[in-house]
Tab-separated table of C-alpha atoms in Angstrom:
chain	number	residue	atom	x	y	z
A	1	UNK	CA	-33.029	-6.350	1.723
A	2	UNK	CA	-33.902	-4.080	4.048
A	3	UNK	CA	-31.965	-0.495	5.250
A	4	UNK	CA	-32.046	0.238	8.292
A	5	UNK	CA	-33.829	3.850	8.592
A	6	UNK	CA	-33.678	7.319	10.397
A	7	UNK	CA	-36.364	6.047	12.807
A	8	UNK	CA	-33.906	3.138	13.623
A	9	UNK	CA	-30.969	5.078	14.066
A	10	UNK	CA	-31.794	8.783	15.987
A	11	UNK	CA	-31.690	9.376	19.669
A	12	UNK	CA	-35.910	9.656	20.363
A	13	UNK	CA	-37.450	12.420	22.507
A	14	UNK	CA	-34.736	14.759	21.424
A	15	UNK	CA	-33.197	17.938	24.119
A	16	UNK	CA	-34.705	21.425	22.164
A	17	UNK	CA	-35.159	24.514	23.462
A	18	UNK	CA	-37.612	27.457	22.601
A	19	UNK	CA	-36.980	31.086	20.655
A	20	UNK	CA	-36.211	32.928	24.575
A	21	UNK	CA	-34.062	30.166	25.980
A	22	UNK	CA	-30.924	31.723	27.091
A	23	UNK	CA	-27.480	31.522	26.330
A	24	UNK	CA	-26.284	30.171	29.825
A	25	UNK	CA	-29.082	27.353	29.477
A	26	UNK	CA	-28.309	26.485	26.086
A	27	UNK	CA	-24.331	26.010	26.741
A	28	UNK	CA	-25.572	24.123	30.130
A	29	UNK	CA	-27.897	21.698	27.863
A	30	UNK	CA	-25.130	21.056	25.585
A	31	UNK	CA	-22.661	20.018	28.204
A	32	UNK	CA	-24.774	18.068	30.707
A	33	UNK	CA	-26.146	15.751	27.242
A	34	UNK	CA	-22.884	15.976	25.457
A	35	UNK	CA	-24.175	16.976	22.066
A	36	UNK	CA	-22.968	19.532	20.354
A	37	UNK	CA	-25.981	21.517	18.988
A	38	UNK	CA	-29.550	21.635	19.763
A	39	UNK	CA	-32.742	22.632	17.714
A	40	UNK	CA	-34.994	25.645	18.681
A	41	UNK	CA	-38.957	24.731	18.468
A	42	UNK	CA	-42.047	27.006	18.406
A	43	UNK	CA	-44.763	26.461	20.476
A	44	UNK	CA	-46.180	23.599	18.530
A	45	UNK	CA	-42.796	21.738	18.621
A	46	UNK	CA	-41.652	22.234	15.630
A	47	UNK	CA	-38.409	23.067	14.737
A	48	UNK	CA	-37.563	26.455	13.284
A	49	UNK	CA	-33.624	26.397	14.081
A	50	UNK	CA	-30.354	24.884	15.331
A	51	UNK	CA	-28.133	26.519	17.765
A	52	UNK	CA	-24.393	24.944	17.662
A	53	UNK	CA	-21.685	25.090	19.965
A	54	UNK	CA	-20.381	27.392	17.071
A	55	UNK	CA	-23.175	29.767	17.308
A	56	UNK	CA	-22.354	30.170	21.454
A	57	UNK	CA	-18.873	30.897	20.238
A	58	UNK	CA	-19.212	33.199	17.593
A	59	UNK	CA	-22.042	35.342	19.911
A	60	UNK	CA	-19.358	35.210	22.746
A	61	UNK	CA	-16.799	36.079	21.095
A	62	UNK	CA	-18.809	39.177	19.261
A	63	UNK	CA	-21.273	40.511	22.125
A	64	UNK	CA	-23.401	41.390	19.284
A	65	UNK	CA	-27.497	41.399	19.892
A	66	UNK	CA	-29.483	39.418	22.020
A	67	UNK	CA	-28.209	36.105	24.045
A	68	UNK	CA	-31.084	34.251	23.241
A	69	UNK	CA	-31.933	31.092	21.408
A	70	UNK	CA	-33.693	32.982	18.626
A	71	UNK	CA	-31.247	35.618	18.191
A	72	UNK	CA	-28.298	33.035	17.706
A	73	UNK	CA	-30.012	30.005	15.609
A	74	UNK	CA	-28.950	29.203	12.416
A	75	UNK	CA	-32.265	29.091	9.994
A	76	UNK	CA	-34.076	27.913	8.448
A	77	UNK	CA	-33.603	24.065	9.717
A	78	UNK	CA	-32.423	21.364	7.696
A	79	UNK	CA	-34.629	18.170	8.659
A	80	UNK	CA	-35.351	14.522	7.933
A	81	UNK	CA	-38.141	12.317	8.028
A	82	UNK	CA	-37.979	8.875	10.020
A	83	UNK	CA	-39.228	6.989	7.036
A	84	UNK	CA	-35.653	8.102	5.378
A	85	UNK	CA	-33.201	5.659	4.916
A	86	UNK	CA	-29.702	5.883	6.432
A	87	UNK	CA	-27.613	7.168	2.685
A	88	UNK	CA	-30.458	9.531	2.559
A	89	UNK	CA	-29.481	11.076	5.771
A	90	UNK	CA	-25.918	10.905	5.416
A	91	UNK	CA	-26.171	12.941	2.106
A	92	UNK	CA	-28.189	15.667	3.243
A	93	UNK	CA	-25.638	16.579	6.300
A	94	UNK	CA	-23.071	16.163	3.503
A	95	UNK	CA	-24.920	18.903	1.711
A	96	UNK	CA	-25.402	21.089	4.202
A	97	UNK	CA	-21.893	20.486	6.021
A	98	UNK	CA	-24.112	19.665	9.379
A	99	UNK	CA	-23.334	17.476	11.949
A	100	UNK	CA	-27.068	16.744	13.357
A	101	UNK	CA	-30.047	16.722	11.999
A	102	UNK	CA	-33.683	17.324	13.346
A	103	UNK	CA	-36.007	14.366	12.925
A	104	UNK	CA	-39.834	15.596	11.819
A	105	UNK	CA	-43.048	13.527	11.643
A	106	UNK	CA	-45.712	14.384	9.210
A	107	UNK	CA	-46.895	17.317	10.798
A	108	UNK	CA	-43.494	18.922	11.314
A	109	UNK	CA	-43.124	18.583	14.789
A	110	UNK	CA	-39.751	17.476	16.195
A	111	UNK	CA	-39.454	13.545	17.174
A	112	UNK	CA	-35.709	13.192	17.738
A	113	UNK	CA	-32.719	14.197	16.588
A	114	UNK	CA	-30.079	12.011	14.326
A	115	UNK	CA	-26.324	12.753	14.406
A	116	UNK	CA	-22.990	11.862	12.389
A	117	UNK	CA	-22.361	9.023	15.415
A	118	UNK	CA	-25.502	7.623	15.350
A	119	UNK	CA	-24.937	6.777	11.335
A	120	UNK	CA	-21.772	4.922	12.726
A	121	UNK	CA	-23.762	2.563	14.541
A	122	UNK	CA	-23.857	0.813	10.560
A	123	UNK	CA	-20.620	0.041	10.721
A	124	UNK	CA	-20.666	-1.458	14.502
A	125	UNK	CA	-22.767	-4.929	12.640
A	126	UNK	CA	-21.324	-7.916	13.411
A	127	UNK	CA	-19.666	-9.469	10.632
A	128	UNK	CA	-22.042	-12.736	10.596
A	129	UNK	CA	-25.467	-10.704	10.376
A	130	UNK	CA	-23.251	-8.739	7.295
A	131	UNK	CA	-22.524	-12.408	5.724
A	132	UNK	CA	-26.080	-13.537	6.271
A	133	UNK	CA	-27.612	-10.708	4.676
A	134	UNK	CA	-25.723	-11.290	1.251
A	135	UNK	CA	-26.123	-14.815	1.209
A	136	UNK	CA	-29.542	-14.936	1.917
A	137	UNK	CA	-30.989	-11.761	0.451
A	138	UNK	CA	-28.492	-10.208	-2.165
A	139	UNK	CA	-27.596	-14.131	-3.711
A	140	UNK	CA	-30.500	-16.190	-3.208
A	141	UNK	CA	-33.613	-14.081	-3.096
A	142	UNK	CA	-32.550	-11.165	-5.396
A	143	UNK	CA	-29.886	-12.609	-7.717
A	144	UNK	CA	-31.808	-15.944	-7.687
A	145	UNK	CA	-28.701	-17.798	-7.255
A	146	UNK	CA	-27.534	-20.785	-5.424
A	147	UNK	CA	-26.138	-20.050	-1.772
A	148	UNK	CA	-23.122	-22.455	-2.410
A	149	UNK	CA	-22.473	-20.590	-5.945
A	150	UNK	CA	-20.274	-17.999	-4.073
A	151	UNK	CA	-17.774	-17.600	-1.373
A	152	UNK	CA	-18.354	-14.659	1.082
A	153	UNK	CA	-15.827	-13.993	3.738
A	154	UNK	CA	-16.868	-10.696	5.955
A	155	UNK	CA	-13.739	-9.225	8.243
A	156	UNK	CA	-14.557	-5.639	9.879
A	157	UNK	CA	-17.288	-4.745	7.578
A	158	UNK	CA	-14.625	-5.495	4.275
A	159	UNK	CA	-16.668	-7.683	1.933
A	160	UNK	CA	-14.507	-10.491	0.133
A	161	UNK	CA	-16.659	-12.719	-3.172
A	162	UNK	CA	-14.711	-15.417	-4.493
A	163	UNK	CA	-15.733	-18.689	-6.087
A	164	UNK	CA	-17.015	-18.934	-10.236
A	165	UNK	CA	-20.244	-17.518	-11.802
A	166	UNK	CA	-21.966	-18.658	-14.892
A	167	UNK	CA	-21.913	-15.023	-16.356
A	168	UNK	CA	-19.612	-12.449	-16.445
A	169	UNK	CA	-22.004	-9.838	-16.399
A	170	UNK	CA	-23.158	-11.155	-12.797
A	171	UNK	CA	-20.173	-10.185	-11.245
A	172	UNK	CA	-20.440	-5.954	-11.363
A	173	UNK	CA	-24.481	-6.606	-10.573
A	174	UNK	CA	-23.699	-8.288	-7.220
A	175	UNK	CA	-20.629	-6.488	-6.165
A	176	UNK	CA	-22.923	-3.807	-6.405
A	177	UNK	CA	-25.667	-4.901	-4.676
A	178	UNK	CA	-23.028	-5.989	-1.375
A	179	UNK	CA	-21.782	-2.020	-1.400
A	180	UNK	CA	-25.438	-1.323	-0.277
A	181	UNK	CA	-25.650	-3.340	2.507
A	182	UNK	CA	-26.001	-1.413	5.699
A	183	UNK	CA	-22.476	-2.144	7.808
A	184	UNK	CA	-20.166	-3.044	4.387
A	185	UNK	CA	-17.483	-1.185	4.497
A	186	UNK	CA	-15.945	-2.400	1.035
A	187	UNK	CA	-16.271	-5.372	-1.184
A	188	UNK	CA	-13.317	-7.272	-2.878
A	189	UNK	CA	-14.219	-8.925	-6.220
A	190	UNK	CA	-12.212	-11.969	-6.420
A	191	UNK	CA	-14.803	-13.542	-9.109
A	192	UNK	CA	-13.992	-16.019	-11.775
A	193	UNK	CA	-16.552	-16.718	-14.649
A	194	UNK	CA	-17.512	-20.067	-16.909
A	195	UNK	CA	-17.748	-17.642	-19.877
A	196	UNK	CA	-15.179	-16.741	-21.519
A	197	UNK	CA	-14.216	-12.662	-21.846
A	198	UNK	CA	-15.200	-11.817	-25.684
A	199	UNK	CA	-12.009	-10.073	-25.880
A	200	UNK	CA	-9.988	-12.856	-24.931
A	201	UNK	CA	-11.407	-15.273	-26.663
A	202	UNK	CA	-10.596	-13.106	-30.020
A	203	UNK	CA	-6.967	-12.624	-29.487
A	204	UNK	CA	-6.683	-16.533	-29.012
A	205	UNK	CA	-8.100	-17.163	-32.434
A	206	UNK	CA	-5.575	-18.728	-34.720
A	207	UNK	CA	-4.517	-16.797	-37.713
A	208	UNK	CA	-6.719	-17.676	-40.418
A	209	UNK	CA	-9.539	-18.942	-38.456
A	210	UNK	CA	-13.132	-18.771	-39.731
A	211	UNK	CA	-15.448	-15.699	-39.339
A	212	UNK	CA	-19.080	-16.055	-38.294
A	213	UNK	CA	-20.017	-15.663	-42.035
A	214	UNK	CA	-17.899	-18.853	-42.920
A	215	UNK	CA	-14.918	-17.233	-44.639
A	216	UNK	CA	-11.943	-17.664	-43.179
A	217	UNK	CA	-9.686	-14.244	-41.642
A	218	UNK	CA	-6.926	-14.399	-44.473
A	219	UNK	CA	-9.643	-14.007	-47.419
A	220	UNK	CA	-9.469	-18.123	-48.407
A	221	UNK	CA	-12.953	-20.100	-49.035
């Protein structure tokens, strides 16, 4: 089962500006690409801030220092690394209440940019490549099961399992396993199971029934 990753996902050859870039030229970047913040480089490319639409804002609003990149950038830079997968991503602007995030290769320097709408491109998958991926990866070649065993039904990214598993225990394993799949948006467990819950099974026993040890429940034989 494969994630799709941050190299997957961000927008390549991302817009950045240097330290000196100016305030007119950063608010003129930002409208003409539609983004709403944009990282500051050095001379080697790599990134050593972010300035927001928030940062123009607060610097207009305050005339206070400088109008250039430098002097407004928030710092230092949160980044990721293309090798990351999507969650990863998606946690870290969580973190850091961002909304973009500078993409780095090994040497630091700046290779794109991924933002909050590029993550939503998960949940744009097509329902069938969602039900495929289950069935072929999550049932058969993880949970070693056969593809007929279960019943999946995808609609808009909602997960449904029905049909009967040998073990109880199965159930929790693969629901989990379906949560992870890139484009699931939730997964209904509608599982039966061929063995019997322990609990159950106990509170059915008639009164007086044998224990394991061969004495019956009421003290007799």
């Amino acid at each position: 089962m494969r994630h799709r990753s941050v190299a997957d996902l961000m927008t390549p050859a991302a817009v950045a500006v240097q330290r000196g870039t100016s305030f007119k030229e950063i608010a003129r970047l930002l409208d003409e690409y539609g983004i709403t913040a944009v990282p500051v480089v050095d001379d080697d490319s790599r990134p050593v801030g972010v300035v927001s639409e928030a940062d123009l804002l607060r610097r207009h609003a305050t005339k206070d220092g400088p109008s250039t990149a430098e002097a407004m950038m928030s710092s230092p830079v949160v980044t990721a690394r293309p090798s990351w997968t999507a969650v990863e991503a998606a946690r870290l602007m969580e973190r850091h209440r961002i909304k973009r995030l500078p993409v780095v290769d090994a040497d630091g320097r700046l290779i794109g940019v991924l933002s909050r709408s590029d993550l939503l491109q998960l949940f744009l998958r097509r329902d069938r490549s969602i039900q495929e991926e289950i069935r072929e990866d999550v049932l058969v070649r993880i949970m070693r099961l056969s593809p007929s065993a279960v019943h999946i039904e995808v609609d808009e990214g909602i997960v449904t399992l029905s049909g009967t598993l040998e073990r109880r225990g199965l159930g929790p394993i693969l629901v989990r396993l379906c949560e992870t799949v890139d484009g699931v948006v939730e997964v209904v467990d509608r599982l039966g199971y061929e063995e019997p819950d322990a609990a159950a099974a106990r509170s059915e026993r008639p009164e007086g029934d044998e224990r394991e040890d061969g004495k019956r429940e009421d003290g007799v034989g």
